[in-house]
PDB file of N, CA and C in Angstrom:
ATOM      1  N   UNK A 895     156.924  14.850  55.518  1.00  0.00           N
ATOM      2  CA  UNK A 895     157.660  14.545  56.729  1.00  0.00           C
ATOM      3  C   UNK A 895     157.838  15.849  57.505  1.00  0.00           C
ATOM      4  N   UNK A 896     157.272  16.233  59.072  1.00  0.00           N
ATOM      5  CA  UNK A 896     157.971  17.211  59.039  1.00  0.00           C
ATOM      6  C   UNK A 896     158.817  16.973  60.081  1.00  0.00           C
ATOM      7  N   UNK A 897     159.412  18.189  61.025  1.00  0.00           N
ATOM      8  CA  UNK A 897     160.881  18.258  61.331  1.00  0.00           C
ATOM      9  C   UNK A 897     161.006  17.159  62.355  1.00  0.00           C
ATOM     10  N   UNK A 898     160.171  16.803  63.066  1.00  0.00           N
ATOM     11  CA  UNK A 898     160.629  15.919  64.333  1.00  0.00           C
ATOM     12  C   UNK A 898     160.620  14.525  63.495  1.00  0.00           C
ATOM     13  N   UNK A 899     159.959  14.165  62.372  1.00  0.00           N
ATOM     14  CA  UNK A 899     160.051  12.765  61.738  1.00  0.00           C
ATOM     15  C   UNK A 899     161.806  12.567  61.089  1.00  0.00           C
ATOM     16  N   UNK A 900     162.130  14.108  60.678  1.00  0.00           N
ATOM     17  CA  UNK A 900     163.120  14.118  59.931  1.00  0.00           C
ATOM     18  C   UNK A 900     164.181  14.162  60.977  1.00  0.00           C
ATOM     19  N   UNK A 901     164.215  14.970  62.232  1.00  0.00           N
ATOM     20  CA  UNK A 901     164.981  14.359  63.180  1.00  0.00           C
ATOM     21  C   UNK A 901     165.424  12.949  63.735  1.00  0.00           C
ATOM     22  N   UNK A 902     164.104  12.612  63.822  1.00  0.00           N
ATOM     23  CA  UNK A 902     164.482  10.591  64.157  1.00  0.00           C
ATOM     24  C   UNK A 902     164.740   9.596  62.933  1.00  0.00           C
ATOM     25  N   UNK A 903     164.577  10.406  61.857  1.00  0.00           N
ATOM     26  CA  UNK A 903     164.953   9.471  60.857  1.00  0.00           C
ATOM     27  C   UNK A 903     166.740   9.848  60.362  1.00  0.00           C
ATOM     28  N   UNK A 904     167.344  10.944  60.910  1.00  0.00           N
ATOM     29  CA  UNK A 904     168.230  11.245  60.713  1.00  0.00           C
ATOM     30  C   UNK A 904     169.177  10.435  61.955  1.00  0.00           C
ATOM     31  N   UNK A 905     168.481  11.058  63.023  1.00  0.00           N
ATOM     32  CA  UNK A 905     169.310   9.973  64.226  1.00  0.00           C
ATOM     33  C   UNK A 905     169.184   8.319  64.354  1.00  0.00           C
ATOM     34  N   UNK A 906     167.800   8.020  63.243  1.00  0.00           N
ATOM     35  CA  UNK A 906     168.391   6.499  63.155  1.00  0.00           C
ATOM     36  C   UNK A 906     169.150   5.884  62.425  1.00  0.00           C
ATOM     37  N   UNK A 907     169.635   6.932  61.210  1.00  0.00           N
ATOM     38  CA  UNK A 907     170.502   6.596  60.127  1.00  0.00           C
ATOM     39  C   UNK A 907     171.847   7.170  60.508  1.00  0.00           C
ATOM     40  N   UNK A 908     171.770   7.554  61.530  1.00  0.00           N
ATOM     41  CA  UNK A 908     173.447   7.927  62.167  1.00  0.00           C
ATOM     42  C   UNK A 908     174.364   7.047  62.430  1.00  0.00           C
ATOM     43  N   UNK A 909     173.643   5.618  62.990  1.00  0.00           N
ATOM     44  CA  UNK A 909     174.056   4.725  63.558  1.00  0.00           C
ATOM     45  C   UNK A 909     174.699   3.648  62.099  1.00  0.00           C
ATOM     46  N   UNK A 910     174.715   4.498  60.992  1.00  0.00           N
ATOM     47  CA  UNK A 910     174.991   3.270  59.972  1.00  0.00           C
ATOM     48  C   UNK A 910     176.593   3.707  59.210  1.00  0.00           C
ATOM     49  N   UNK A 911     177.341   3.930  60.499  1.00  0.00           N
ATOM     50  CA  UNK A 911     178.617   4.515  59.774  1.00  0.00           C
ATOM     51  C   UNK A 911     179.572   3.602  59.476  1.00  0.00           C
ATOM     52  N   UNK A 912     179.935   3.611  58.145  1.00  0.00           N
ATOM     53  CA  UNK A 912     180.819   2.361  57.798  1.00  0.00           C
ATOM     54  C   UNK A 912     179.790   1.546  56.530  1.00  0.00           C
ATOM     55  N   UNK A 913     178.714   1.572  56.444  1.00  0.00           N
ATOM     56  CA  UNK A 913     177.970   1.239  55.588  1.00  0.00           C
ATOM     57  C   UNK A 913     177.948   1.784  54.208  1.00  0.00           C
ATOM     58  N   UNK A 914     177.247   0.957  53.515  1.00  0.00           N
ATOM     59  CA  UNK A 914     177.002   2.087  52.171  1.00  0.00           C
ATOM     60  C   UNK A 914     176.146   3.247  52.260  1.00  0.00           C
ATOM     61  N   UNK A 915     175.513   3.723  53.315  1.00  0.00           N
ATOM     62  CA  UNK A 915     174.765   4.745  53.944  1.00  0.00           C
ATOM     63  C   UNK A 915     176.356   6.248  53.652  1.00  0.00           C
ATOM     64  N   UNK A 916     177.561   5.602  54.207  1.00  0.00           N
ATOM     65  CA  UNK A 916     178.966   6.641  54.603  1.00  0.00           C
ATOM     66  C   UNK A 916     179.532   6.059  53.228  1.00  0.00           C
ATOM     67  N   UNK A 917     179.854   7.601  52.274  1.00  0.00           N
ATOM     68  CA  UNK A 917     180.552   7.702  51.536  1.00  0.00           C
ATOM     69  C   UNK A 917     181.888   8.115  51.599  1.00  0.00           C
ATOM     70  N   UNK A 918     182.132   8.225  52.539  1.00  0.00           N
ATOM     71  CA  UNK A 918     183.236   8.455  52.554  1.00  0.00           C
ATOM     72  C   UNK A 918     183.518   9.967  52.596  1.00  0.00           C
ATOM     73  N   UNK A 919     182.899  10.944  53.260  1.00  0.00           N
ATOM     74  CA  UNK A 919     182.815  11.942  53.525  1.00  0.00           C
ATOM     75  C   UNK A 919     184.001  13.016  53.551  1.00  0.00           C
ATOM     76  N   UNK A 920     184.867  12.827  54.272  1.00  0.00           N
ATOM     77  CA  UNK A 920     186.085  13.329  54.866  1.00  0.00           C
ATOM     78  C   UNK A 920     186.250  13.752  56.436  1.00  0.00           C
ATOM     79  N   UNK A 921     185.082  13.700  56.708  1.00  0.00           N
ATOM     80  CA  UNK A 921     184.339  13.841  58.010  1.00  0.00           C
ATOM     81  C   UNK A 921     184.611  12.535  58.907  1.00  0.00           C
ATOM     82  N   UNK A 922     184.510  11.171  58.321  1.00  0.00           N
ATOM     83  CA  UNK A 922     184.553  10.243  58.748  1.00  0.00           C
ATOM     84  C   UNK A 922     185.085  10.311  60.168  1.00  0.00           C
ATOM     85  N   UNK A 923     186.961  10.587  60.248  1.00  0.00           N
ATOM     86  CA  UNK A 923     187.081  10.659  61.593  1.00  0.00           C
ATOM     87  C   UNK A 923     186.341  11.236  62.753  1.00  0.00           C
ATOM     88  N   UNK A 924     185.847  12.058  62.864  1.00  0.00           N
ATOM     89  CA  UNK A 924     184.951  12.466  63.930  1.00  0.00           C
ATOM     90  C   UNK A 924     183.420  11.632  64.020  1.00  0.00           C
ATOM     91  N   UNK A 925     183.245  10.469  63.265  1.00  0.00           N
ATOM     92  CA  UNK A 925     182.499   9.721  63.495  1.00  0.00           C
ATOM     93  C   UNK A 925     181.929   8.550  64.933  1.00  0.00           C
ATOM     94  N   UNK A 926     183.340   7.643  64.818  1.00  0.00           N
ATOM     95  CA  UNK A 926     183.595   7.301  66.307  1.00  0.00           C
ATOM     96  C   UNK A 926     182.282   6.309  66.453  1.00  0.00           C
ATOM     97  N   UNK A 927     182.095   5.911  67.639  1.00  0.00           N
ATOM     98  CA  UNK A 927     180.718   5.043  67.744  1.00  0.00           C
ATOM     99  C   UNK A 927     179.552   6.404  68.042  1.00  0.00           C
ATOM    100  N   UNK A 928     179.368   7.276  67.684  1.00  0.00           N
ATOM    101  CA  UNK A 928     178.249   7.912  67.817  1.00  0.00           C
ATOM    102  C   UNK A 928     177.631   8.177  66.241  1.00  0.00           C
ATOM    103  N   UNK A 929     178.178   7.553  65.555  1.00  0.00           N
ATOM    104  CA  UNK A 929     177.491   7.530  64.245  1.00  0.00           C
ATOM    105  C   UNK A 929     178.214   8.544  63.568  1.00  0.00           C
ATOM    106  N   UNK A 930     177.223   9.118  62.149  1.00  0.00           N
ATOM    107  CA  UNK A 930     178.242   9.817  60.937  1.00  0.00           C
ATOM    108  C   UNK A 930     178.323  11.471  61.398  1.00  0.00           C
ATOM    109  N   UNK A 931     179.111  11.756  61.759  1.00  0.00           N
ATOM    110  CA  UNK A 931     179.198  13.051  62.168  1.00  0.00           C
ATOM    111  C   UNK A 931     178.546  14.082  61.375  1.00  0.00           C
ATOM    112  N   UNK A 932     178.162  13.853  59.822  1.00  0.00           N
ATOM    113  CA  UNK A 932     177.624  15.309  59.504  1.00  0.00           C
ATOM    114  C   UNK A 932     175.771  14.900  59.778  1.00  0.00           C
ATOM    115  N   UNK A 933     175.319  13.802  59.743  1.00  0.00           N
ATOM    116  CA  UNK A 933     173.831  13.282  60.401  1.00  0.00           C
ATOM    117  C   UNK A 933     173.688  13.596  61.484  1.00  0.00           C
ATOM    118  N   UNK A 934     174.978  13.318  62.166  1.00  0.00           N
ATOM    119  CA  UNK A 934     174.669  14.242  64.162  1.00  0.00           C
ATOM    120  C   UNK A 934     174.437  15.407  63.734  1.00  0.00           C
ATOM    121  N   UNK A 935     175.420  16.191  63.051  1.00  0.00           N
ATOM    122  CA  UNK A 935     175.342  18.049  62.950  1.00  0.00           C
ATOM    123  C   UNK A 935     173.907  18.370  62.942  1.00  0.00           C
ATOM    124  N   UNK A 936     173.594  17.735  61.295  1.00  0.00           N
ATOM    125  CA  UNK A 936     172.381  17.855  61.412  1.00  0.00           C
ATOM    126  C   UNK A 936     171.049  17.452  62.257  1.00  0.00           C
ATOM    127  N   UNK A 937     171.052  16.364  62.646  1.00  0.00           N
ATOM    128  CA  UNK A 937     170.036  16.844  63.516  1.00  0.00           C
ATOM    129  C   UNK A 937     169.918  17.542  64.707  1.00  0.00           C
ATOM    130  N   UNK A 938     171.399  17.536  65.553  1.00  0.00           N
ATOM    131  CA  UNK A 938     171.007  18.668  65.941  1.00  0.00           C
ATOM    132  C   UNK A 938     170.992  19.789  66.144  1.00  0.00           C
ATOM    133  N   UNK A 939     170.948  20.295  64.487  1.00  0.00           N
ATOM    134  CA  UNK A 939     170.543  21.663  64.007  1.00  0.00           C
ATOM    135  C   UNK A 939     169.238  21.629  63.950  1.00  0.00           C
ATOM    136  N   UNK A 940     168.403  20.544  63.482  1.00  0.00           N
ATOM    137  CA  UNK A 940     167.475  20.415  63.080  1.00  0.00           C
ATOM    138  C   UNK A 940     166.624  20.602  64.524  1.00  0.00           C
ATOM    139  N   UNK A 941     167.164  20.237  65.991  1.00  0.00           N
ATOM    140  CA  UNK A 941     166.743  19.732  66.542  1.00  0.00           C
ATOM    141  C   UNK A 941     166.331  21.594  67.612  1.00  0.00           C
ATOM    142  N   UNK A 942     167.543  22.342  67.148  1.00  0.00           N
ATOM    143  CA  UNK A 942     167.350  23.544  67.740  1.00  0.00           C
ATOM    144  C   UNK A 942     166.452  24.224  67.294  1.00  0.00           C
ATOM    145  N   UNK A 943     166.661  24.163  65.574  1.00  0.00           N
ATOM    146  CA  UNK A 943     165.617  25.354  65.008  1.00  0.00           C
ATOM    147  C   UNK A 943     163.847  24.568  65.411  1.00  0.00           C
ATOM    148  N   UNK A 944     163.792  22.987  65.356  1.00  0.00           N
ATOM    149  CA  UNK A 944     162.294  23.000  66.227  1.00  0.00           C
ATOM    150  C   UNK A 944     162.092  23.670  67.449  1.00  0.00           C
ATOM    151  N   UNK A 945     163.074  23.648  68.536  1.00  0.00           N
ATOM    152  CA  UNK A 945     162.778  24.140  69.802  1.00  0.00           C
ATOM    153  C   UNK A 945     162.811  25.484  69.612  1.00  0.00           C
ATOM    154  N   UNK A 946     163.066  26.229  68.878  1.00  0.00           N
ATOM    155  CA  UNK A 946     162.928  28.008  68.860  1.00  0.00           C
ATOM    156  C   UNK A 946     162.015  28.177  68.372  1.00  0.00           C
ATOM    157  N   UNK A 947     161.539  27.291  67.182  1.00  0.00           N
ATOM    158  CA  UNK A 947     159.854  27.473  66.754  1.00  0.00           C
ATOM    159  C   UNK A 947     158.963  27.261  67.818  1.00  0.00           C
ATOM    160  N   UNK A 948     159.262  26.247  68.464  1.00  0.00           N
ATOM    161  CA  UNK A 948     158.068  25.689  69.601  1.00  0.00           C
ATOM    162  C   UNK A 948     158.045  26.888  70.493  1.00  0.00           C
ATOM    163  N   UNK A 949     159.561  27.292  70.864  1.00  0.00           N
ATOM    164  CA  UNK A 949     158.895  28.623  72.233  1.00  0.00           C
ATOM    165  C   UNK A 949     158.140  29.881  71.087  1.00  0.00           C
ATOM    166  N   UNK A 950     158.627  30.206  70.048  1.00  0.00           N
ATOM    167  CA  UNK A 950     158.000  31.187  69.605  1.00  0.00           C
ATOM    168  C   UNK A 950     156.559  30.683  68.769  1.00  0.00           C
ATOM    169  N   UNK A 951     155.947  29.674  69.487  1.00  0.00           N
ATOM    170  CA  UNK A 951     154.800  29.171  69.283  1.00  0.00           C
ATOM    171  C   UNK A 951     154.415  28.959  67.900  1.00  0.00           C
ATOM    172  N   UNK A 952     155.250  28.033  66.844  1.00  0.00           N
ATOM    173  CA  UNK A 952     155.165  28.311  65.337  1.00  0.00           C
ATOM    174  C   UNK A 952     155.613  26.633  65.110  1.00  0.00           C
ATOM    175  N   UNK A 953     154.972  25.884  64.321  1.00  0.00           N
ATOM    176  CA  UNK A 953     155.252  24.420  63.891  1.00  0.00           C
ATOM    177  C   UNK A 953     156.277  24.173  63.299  1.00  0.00           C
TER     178      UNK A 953
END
C-alpha cells in the first residue's frame, strides 16, 4: 500500500466513529461528525509528509 492508498483508506475509516472500528480512545470527544480524531491526525500527517516528498521530487 503506499502513502496516498493509506491516506484514503484512513479517511474512509474515519467516518466509522462509534463503531467497533472506536475503542474507545480517550480522544473520542474531539471526534464530533468529522470522524475519529486520531484517523484525522493521521492522515493528515500522512497527507503532509506526501506533499514534501512530492515537491522534493521523492515517492
Amino acid at each position: 500500500m503506499n502513502i496516498k492508498e493509506l491516506i484514503n483508506s484512513l479517511n474512509r475509516l474515519k467516518v466509522q466513529t462509534g463503531s467497533l472500528a472506536c475503542l474507545g480512545c480517550g480522544h473520542e470527544h474531539n471526534c464530533g461528525t468529522g470522524g475519529c480524531a486520531i484517523i484525522r491526525e493521521a492522515a493528515d500527517k500522512l497527507q503532509a509528509v506526501a506533499e514534501f516528498c512530492e515537491r522534493r521530487g521523492q515517492k
